[in-house]
Amino acid sequence: MTDPFTNGFRRGAPGLVPRRRFLQLAAGAIAAAGLPALPARAELRAYSLAASPSRVKLLGAPGSPETDVWAYGGSVPGPVVRARQGERLRIALGNGLEQETTLHCHGIRLPNVMDGVPELTQAPVAKGERFTYEFDLPDAGTYWYHPHTYTTEQVGRGLKGALIVEEASPPKVDREFVWIADDWRIGDDGALSNDFNHPHDISHGGRIGNLITLNGAEVETLPVKAGERLRLRLINAANGRVFGLRFEGVEVSVIALDGHPVTPHAPADGRVVLGPGQRADLIVDIAGKPGERLAVVDDYYERFKYTFVTFAVAPGKPLRESPLDSPIALAANALAEPDAAAAVSDIVIEGGAMGGLTEAVYKGEKMGLRKLWRAHRKVWSLNGVASSGFMEDPMFRLQRGRSYRWRLKNDTVWDHPMHLHGHAFRILARNGQPAPHTPWSDTVMLHADETVDIAFVADNPGKWLFHCHVLEHHLGGMGTVIEVA
Ligand code: C2O
Ligand code: CU
């Protein structure tokens, strides 16, 4: 079937520079909460995604050249894959690239053989071949898909898309948007820089781009109405960039993190911070007056503050005088509650530029940092081991059904969004203090020198990756495997 939701793509409203595309649900689909009731039997949603070279317009200035990218379905980001909680999803992946590939549905709790990790869970899909992924969707929320082969280059060239699992009864909003935040290293000629896996990116903050895009296009404005209630599904699909978005003149509530519902709350310090791989669902009430322009500013990297997007409030009559007062809290997903009193295992992150790493174990051999770097381009370690790929000896063998508590310790000066496959975990504590709202998550951010406690029930059998989602860090050794049996 073709993706019905790409029909909801729209260009900027008349009178605005149509540089930016917003993924939007078909008009009114959400507004009236008029979604039909869930079918009694799980329905199958079928998609096909062909990964292939494509040419798209990333640079926004009029007359600027197009860019050669790698894309799903020819577009960057790829089509929005949408299904309902409890349904079964089938995605037929076709490989039209010159390299092997796989598809990883990030954050979905699925059977191990569907996880899309080359060697570990499946043979990579060769050029010209197909592979069909099929699994149930136990959790509602905002997820995303991307390859798990040569990820620095494949994701960096544009292979990524949103995977949305709708709740049976979503909160009432006027409009919903999926926002994929991304960046690109690109020249004025429109060509992506070919310097993937640059040593500097591996040892520092990952491949940070010089062009920011929202849904694959350059920044402009989003027309809104005074009083309007929006749901934003934010996804950070960049290789290395962290986004820290401040919303001016609007009321923002965070209602889900990494797909999973959280007690609705205002963002801490007024800023929504998302590392690579992370997502946030926001309810935004447009509090501004008709004719006002309300900026969404990213000041995560202080010296590079810029306006991510601007809400342009339509002149004329407001949609409503005061914000909707219908509930915004989401129903919890059915996750097994871990025992917070479980014994603690430490995972210490070391390495990188300006770090204290002096030696690490690589493929069973202990070696000094100089050799590790020169011979193997590894510069990061987890508990003293630098990852060599996907087929490693598990760092932990976990007993199926038992609770585990991990204390992640970032002994580096860099940010690390740490991602666990196949499970959701609770974030219990940060630097020894209880974490506000103890959110469920699949990718937890550790800033320099931070310690974070997470806990989960190891209820999904198989060998699963645990790695930093700064893709160049993973390549540089920051990953491991855990086995649940
Ligand atoms: Cu989003 Cu191991 O990946
Ligand atoms: Cu990292």
PDB file of C-alpha atoms in Angstrom, residues 194-367:
ATOM      1  CA  ASN A 194      32.414  13.148   1.945  1.00  0.00           C
ATOM      2  CA  ASP A 195      34.507  13.152   5.098  1.00  0.00           C
ATOM      3  CA  PHE A 196      32.496  10.489   6.932  1.00  0.00           C
ATOM      4  CA  ASN A 197      34.253   8.900   9.910  1.00  0.00           C
ATOM      5  CA  HIS A 198      36.651  11.787  10.218  1.00  0.00           C
ATOM      6  CA  PRO A 199      39.024  11.155  13.152  1.00  0.00           C
ATOM      7  CA  HIS A 200      38.101  14.481  14.705  1.00  0.00           C
ATOM      8  CA  ASP A 201      34.391  13.594  14.685  1.00  0.00           C
ATOM      9  CA  ILE A 202      35.067  10.181  16.215  1.00  0.00           C
ATOM     10  CA  SER A 203      37.124  11.601  19.064  1.00  0.00           C
ATOM     11  CA  HIS A 204      35.073  14.763  19.676  1.00  0.00           C
ATOM     12  CA  GLY A 205      31.311  15.389  19.411  1.00  0.00           C
ATOM     13  CA  GLY A 206      30.449  13.373  16.297  1.00  0.00           C
ATOM     14  CA  ARG A 207      29.716  14.657  12.816  1.00  0.00           C
ATOM     15  CA  ILE A 208      28.159  18.071  13.439  1.00  0.00           C
ATOM     16  CA  GLY A 209      26.704  19.673  10.337  1.00  0.00           C
ATOM     17  CA  ASN A 210      26.607  23.265   9.158  1.00  0.00           C
ATOM     18  CA  LEU A 211      23.025  23.161   7.865  1.00  0.00           C
ATOM     19  CA  ILE A 212      20.057  22.562  10.152  1.00  0.00           C
ATOM     20  CA  THR A 213      16.906  21.149   8.643  1.00  0.00           C
ATOM     21  CA  LEU A 214      13.422  20.432   9.875  1.00  0.00           C
ATOM     22  CA  ASN A 215      11.835  17.583   7.945  1.00  0.00           C
ATOM     23  CA  GLY A 216      14.573  17.843   5.347  1.00  0.00           C
ATOM     24  CA  ALA A 217      14.309  21.526   4.529  1.00  0.00           C
ATOM     25  CA  GLU A 218      15.721  24.800   5.739  1.00  0.00           C
ATOM     26  CA  VAL A 219      14.172  26.897   8.461  1.00  0.00           C
ATOM     27  CA  GLU A 220      11.246  29.239   7.927  1.00  0.00           C
ATOM     28  CA  THR A 221       7.923  29.764   9.557  1.00  0.00           C
ATOM     29  CA  LEU A 222       4.964  27.638  10.504  1.00  0.00           C
ATOM     30  CA  PRO A 223       1.610  29.421  10.242  1.00  0.00           C
ATOM     31  CA  VAL A 224      -0.547  28.893  13.318  1.00  0.00           C
ATOM     32  CA  LYS A 225      -3.652  30.426  14.854  1.00  0.00           C
ATOM     33  CA  ALA A 226      -3.892  32.172  18.200  1.00  0.00           C
ATOM     34  CA  GLY A 227      -5.262  29.739  20.749  1.00  0.00           C
ATOM     35  CA  GLU A 228      -4.450  26.719  18.639  1.00  0.00           C
ATOM     36  CA  ARG A 229      -3.309  23.513  20.329  1.00  0.00           C
ATOM     37  CA  LEU A 230      -0.613  21.516  18.542  1.00  0.00           C
ATOM     38  CA  ARG A 231       0.972  18.188  19.223  1.00  0.00           C
ATOM     39  CA  LEU A 232       4.603  18.110  18.151  1.00  0.00           C
ATOM     40  CA  ARG A 233       6.430  14.837  17.800  1.00  0.00           C
ATOM     41  CA  LEU A 234      10.096  15.814  17.898  1.00  0.00           C
ATOM     42  CA  ILE A 235      12.806  13.430  16.722  1.00  0.00           C
ATOM     43  CA  ASN A 236      16.526  14.138  16.759  1.00  0.00           C
ATOM     44  CA  ALA A 237      17.834  12.184  13.761  1.00  0.00           C
ATOM     45  CA  ALA A 238      21.242  13.859  13.562  1.00  0.00           C
ATOM     46  CA  ASN A 239      24.528  11.945  13.812  1.00  0.00           C
ATOM     47  CA  GLY A 240      25.987  14.019  16.614  1.00  0.00           C
ATOM     48  CA  ARG A 241      24.176  17.306  17.199  1.00  0.00           C
ATOM     49  CA  VAL A 242      22.184  17.925  20.362  1.00  0.00           C
ATOM     50  CA  PHE A 243      19.148  20.198  20.014  1.00  0.00           C
ATOM     51  CA  GLY A 244      17.995  22.400  22.924  1.00  0.00           C
ATOM     52  CA  LEU A 245      14.782  24.141  21.923  1.00  0.00           C
ATOM     53  CA  ARG A 246      13.249  27.092  23.747  1.00  0.00           C
ATOM     54  CA  PHE A 247       9.702  27.991  22.813  1.00  0.00           C
ATOM     55  CA  GLU A 248       8.936  31.686  23.197  1.00  0.00           C
ATOM     56  CA  GLY A 249       5.406  32.935  23.799  1.00  0.00           C
ATOM     57  CA  VAL A 250       3.744  29.523  23.822  1.00  0.00           C
ATOM     58  CA  GLU A 251       2.761  27.109  26.571  1.00  0.00           C
ATOM     59  CA  VAL A 252       4.671  23.839  26.278  1.00  0.00           C
ATOM     60  CA  SER A 253       4.030  20.566  28.084  1.00  0.00           C
ATOM     61  CA  VAL A 254       6.147  17.479  27.603  1.00  0.00           C
ATOM     62  CA  ILE A 255       3.761  14.502  27.460  1.00  0.00           C
ATOM     63  CA  ALA A 256       6.057  11.704  26.277  1.00  0.00           C
ATOM     64  CA  LEU A 257       9.785  11.014  26.089  1.00  0.00           C
ATOM     65  CA  ASP A 258      11.262   8.428  23.745  1.00  0.00           C
ATOM     66  CA  GLY A 259       7.699   7.449  22.885  1.00  0.00           C
ATOM     67  CA  HIS A 260       6.588   6.673  26.419  1.00  0.00           C
ATOM     68  CA  PRO A 261       4.071   8.791  28.321  1.00  0.00           C
ATOM     69  CA  VAL A 262       5.408  10.931  31.145  1.00  0.00           C
ATOM     70  CA  THR A 263       3.514  13.090  33.653  1.00  0.00           C
ATOM     71  CA  PRO A 264       2.850  16.269  31.649  1.00  0.00           C
ATOM     72  CA  HIS A 265       5.334  18.908  32.702  1.00  0.00           C
ATOM     73  CA  ALA A 266       6.984  22.097  31.521  1.00  0.00           C
ATOM     74  CA  PRO A 267      10.456  21.436  30.079  1.00  0.00           C
ATOM     75  CA  ALA A 268      13.230  21.769  32.674  1.00  0.00           C
ATOM     76  CA  ASP A 269      14.808  25.250  32.507  1.00  0.00           C
ATOM     77  CA  GLY A 270      12.346  26.052  29.718  1.00  0.00           C
ATOM     78  CA  ARG A 271      14.282  24.044  27.158  1.00  0.00           C
ATOM     79  CA  VAL A 272      13.608  20.726  25.430  1.00  0.00           C
ATOM     80  CA  VAL A 273      16.994  19.006  25.099  1.00  0.00           C
ATOM     81  CA  LEU A 274      17.244  16.093  22.683  1.00  0.00           C
ATOM     82  CA  GLY A 275      20.389  14.133  21.932  1.00  0.00           C
ATOM     83  CA  PRO A 276      20.714  12.024  18.775  1.00  0.00           C
ATOM     84  CA  GLY A 277      18.105   9.257  18.803  1.00  0.00           C
ATOM     85  CA  GLN A 278      15.886  10.889  21.428  1.00  0.00           C
ATOM     86  CA  ARG A 279      12.272  11.987  20.979  1.00  0.00           C
ATOM     87  CA  ALA A 280       9.791  14.167  22.826  1.00  0.00           C
ATOM     88  CA  ASP A 281       6.052  14.621  22.373  1.00  0.00           C
ATOM     89  CA  LEU A 282       4.927  18.132  23.207  1.00  0.00           C
ATOM     90  CA  ILE A 283       1.585  19.831  23.581  1.00  0.00           C
ATOM     91  CA  VAL A 284       1.944  23.442  22.475  1.00  0.00           C
ATOM     92  CA  ASP A 285      -0.753  26.017  23.108  1.00  0.00           C
ATOM     93  CA  ILE A 286      -0.241  29.087  20.949  1.00  0.00           C
ATOM     94  CA  ALA A 287      -0.596  31.840  23.535  1.00  0.00           C
ATOM     95  CA  GLY A 288       0.520  34.656  21.215  1.00  0.00           C
ATOM     96  CA  LYS A 289      -1.728  37.324  19.706  1.00  0.00           C
ATOM     97  CA  PRO A 290      -2.832  37.435  16.069  1.00  0.00           C
ATOM     98  CA  GLY A 291       0.011  38.738  13.915  1.00  0.00           C
ATOM     99  CA  GLU A 292       2.768  37.862  16.412  1.00  0.00           C
ATOM    100  CA  ARG A 293       5.842  35.838  15.514  1.00  0.00           C
ATOM    101  CA  LEU A 294       6.980  33.359  18.141  1.00  0.00           C
ATOM    102  CA  ALA A 295      10.490  31.983  17.791  1.00  0.00           C
ATOM    103  CA  VAL A 296      11.675  28.511  18.682  1.00  0.00           C
ATOM    104  CA  VAL A 297      15.310  29.127  19.538  1.00  0.00           C
ATOM    105  CA  ASP A 298      18.051  26.528  19.838  1.00  0.00           C
ATOM    106  CA  ASP A 299      20.721  27.715  22.258  1.00  0.00           C
ATOM    107  CA  TYR A 300      22.191  24.339  23.216  1.00  0.00           C
ATOM    108  CA  TYR A 301      25.609  25.347  21.911  1.00  0.00           C
ATOM    109  CA  GLU A 302      25.742  28.849  23.372  1.00  0.00           C
ATOM    110  CA  ARG A 303      27.973  30.320  20.707  1.00  0.00           C
ATOM    111  CA  PHE A 304      25.744  29.018  17.920  1.00  0.00           C
ATOM    112  CA  LYS A 305      22.336  30.224  18.996  1.00  0.00           C
ATOM    113  CA  TYR A 306      19.890  30.341  16.070  1.00  0.00           C
ATOM    114  CA  THR A 307      16.151  30.295  15.381  1.00  0.00           C
ATOM    115  CA  PHE A 308      15.056  26.754  14.641  1.00  0.00           C
ATOM    116  CA  VAL A 309      11.613  27.761  13.388  1.00  0.00           C
ATOM    117  CA  THR A 310       9.130  30.588  13.954  1.00  0.00           C
ATOM    118  CA  PHE A 311       5.428  30.250  14.614  1.00  0.00           C
ATOM    119  CA  ALA A 312       3.659  32.972  12.636  1.00  0.00           C
ATOM    120  CA  VAL A 313       0.349  33.655  14.336  1.00  0.00           C
ATOM    121  CA  ALA A 314      -2.316  34.410  11.746  1.00  0.00           C
ATOM    122  CA  PRO A 315      -3.900  37.848  11.884  1.00  0.00           C
ATOM    123  CA  GLY A 316      -7.626  38.027  12.440  1.00  0.00           C
ATOM    124  CA  LYS A 317      -9.850  36.248  14.887  1.00  0.00           C
ATOM    125  CA  PRO A 318      -8.140  33.833  17.320  1.00  0.00           C
ATOM    126  CA  LEU A 319      -9.191  30.207  17.123  1.00  0.00           C
ATOM    127  CA  ARG A 320     -10.122  30.406  20.805  1.00  0.00           C
ATOM    128  CA  GLU A 321      -9.630  32.966  23.548  1.00  0.00           C
ATOM    129  CA  SER A 322      -8.187  30.687  26.206  1.00  0.00           C
ATOM    130  CA  PRO A 323      -6.340  27.399  25.821  1.00  0.00           C
ATOM    131  CA  LEU A 324      -8.336  24.189  25.487  1.00  0.00           C
ATOM    132  CA  ASP A 325      -8.800  22.688  28.860  1.00  0.00           C
ATOM    133  CA  SER A 326      -9.174  19.056  27.771  1.00  0.00           C
ATOM    134  CA  PRO A 327      -6.718  16.570  29.315  1.00  0.00           C
ATOM    135  CA  ILE A 328      -3.302  16.041  27.727  1.00  0.00           C
ATOM    136  CA  ALA A 329      -1.950  13.125  29.770  1.00  0.00           C
ATOM    137  CA  LEU A 330      -1.428   9.931  27.791  1.00  0.00           C
ATOM    138  CA  ALA A 331      -2.354   6.448  28.975  1.00  0.00           C
ATOM    139  CA  ALA A 332       0.708   4.490  30.111  1.00  0.00           C
ATOM    140  CA  ASN A 333       2.193   1.764  27.918  1.00  0.00           C
ATOM    141  CA  ALA A 334       2.162  -1.697  29.496  1.00  0.00           C
ATOM    142  CA  LEU A 335       5.769  -1.917  30.645  1.00  0.00           C
ATOM    143  CA  ALA A 336       6.940  -4.205  33.430  1.00  0.00           C
ATOM    144  CA  GLU A 337       7.944  -2.093  36.420  1.00  0.00           C
ATOM    145  CA  PRO A 338      11.561  -2.797  37.429  1.00  0.00           C
ATOM    146  CA  ASP A 339      12.555  -3.303  41.036  1.00  0.00           C
ATOM    147  CA  ALA A 340      14.549  -0.182  41.892  1.00  0.00           C
ATOM    148  CA  ALA A 341      16.215  -2.114  44.722  1.00  0.00           C
ATOM    149  CA  ALA A 342      17.917  -4.518  42.294  1.00  0.00           C
ATOM    150  CA  ALA A 343      21.701  -4.779  42.706  1.00  0.00           C
ATOM    151  CA  VAL A 344      23.561  -2.005  40.887  1.00  0.00           C
ATOM    152  CA  SER A 345      25.963  -2.682  38.000  1.00  0.00           C
ATOM    153  CA  ASP A 346      28.293   0.097  36.922  1.00  0.00           C
ATOM    154  CA  ILE A 347      28.972   1.027  33.320  1.00  0.00           C
ATOM    155  CA  VAL A 348      31.798   3.526  33.072  1.00  0.00           C
ATOM    156  CA  ILE A 349      32.199   5.536  29.881  1.00  0.00           C
ATOM    157  CA  GLU A 350      35.742   6.677  29.156  1.00  0.00           C
ATOM    158  CA  GLY A 351      37.765   8.123  26.349  1.00  0.00           C
ATOM    159  CA  GLY A 352      37.609  10.749  23.660  1.00  0.00           C
ATOM    160  CA  ALA A 353      39.557  13.917  23.211  1.00  0.00           C
ATOM    161  CA  MET A 354      40.606  15.547  26.483  1.00  0.00           C
ATOM    162  CA  GLY A 355      39.726  12.315  28.276  1.00  0.00           C
ATOM    163  CA  GLY A 356      41.686  10.224  30.726  1.00  0.00           C
ATOM    164  CA  LEU A 357      41.628   6.906  28.876  1.00  0.00           C
ATOM    165  CA  THR A 358      45.088   5.332  28.783  1.00  0.00           C
ATOM    166  CA  GLU A 359      44.314   1.775  27.710  1.00  0.00           C
ATOM    167  CA  ALA A 360      41.432  -0.502  26.797  1.00  0.00           C
ATOM    168  CA  VAL A 361      40.698  -4.058  25.778  1.00  0.00           C
ATOM    169  CA  TYR A 362      40.069  -4.504  22.063  1.00  0.00           C
ATOM    170  CA  LYS A 363      39.147  -7.951  20.707  1.00  0.00           C
ATOM    171  CA  GLY A 364      40.430  -9.485  23.920  1.00  0.00           C
ATOM    172  CA  GLU A 365      43.776  -7.711  23.809  1.00  0.00           C
ATOM    173  CA  LYS A 366      44.698  -4.992  26.254  1.00  0.00           C
ATOM    174  CA  MET A 367      46.493  -2.123  24.559  1.00  0.00           C
TER     175      MET A 367
END
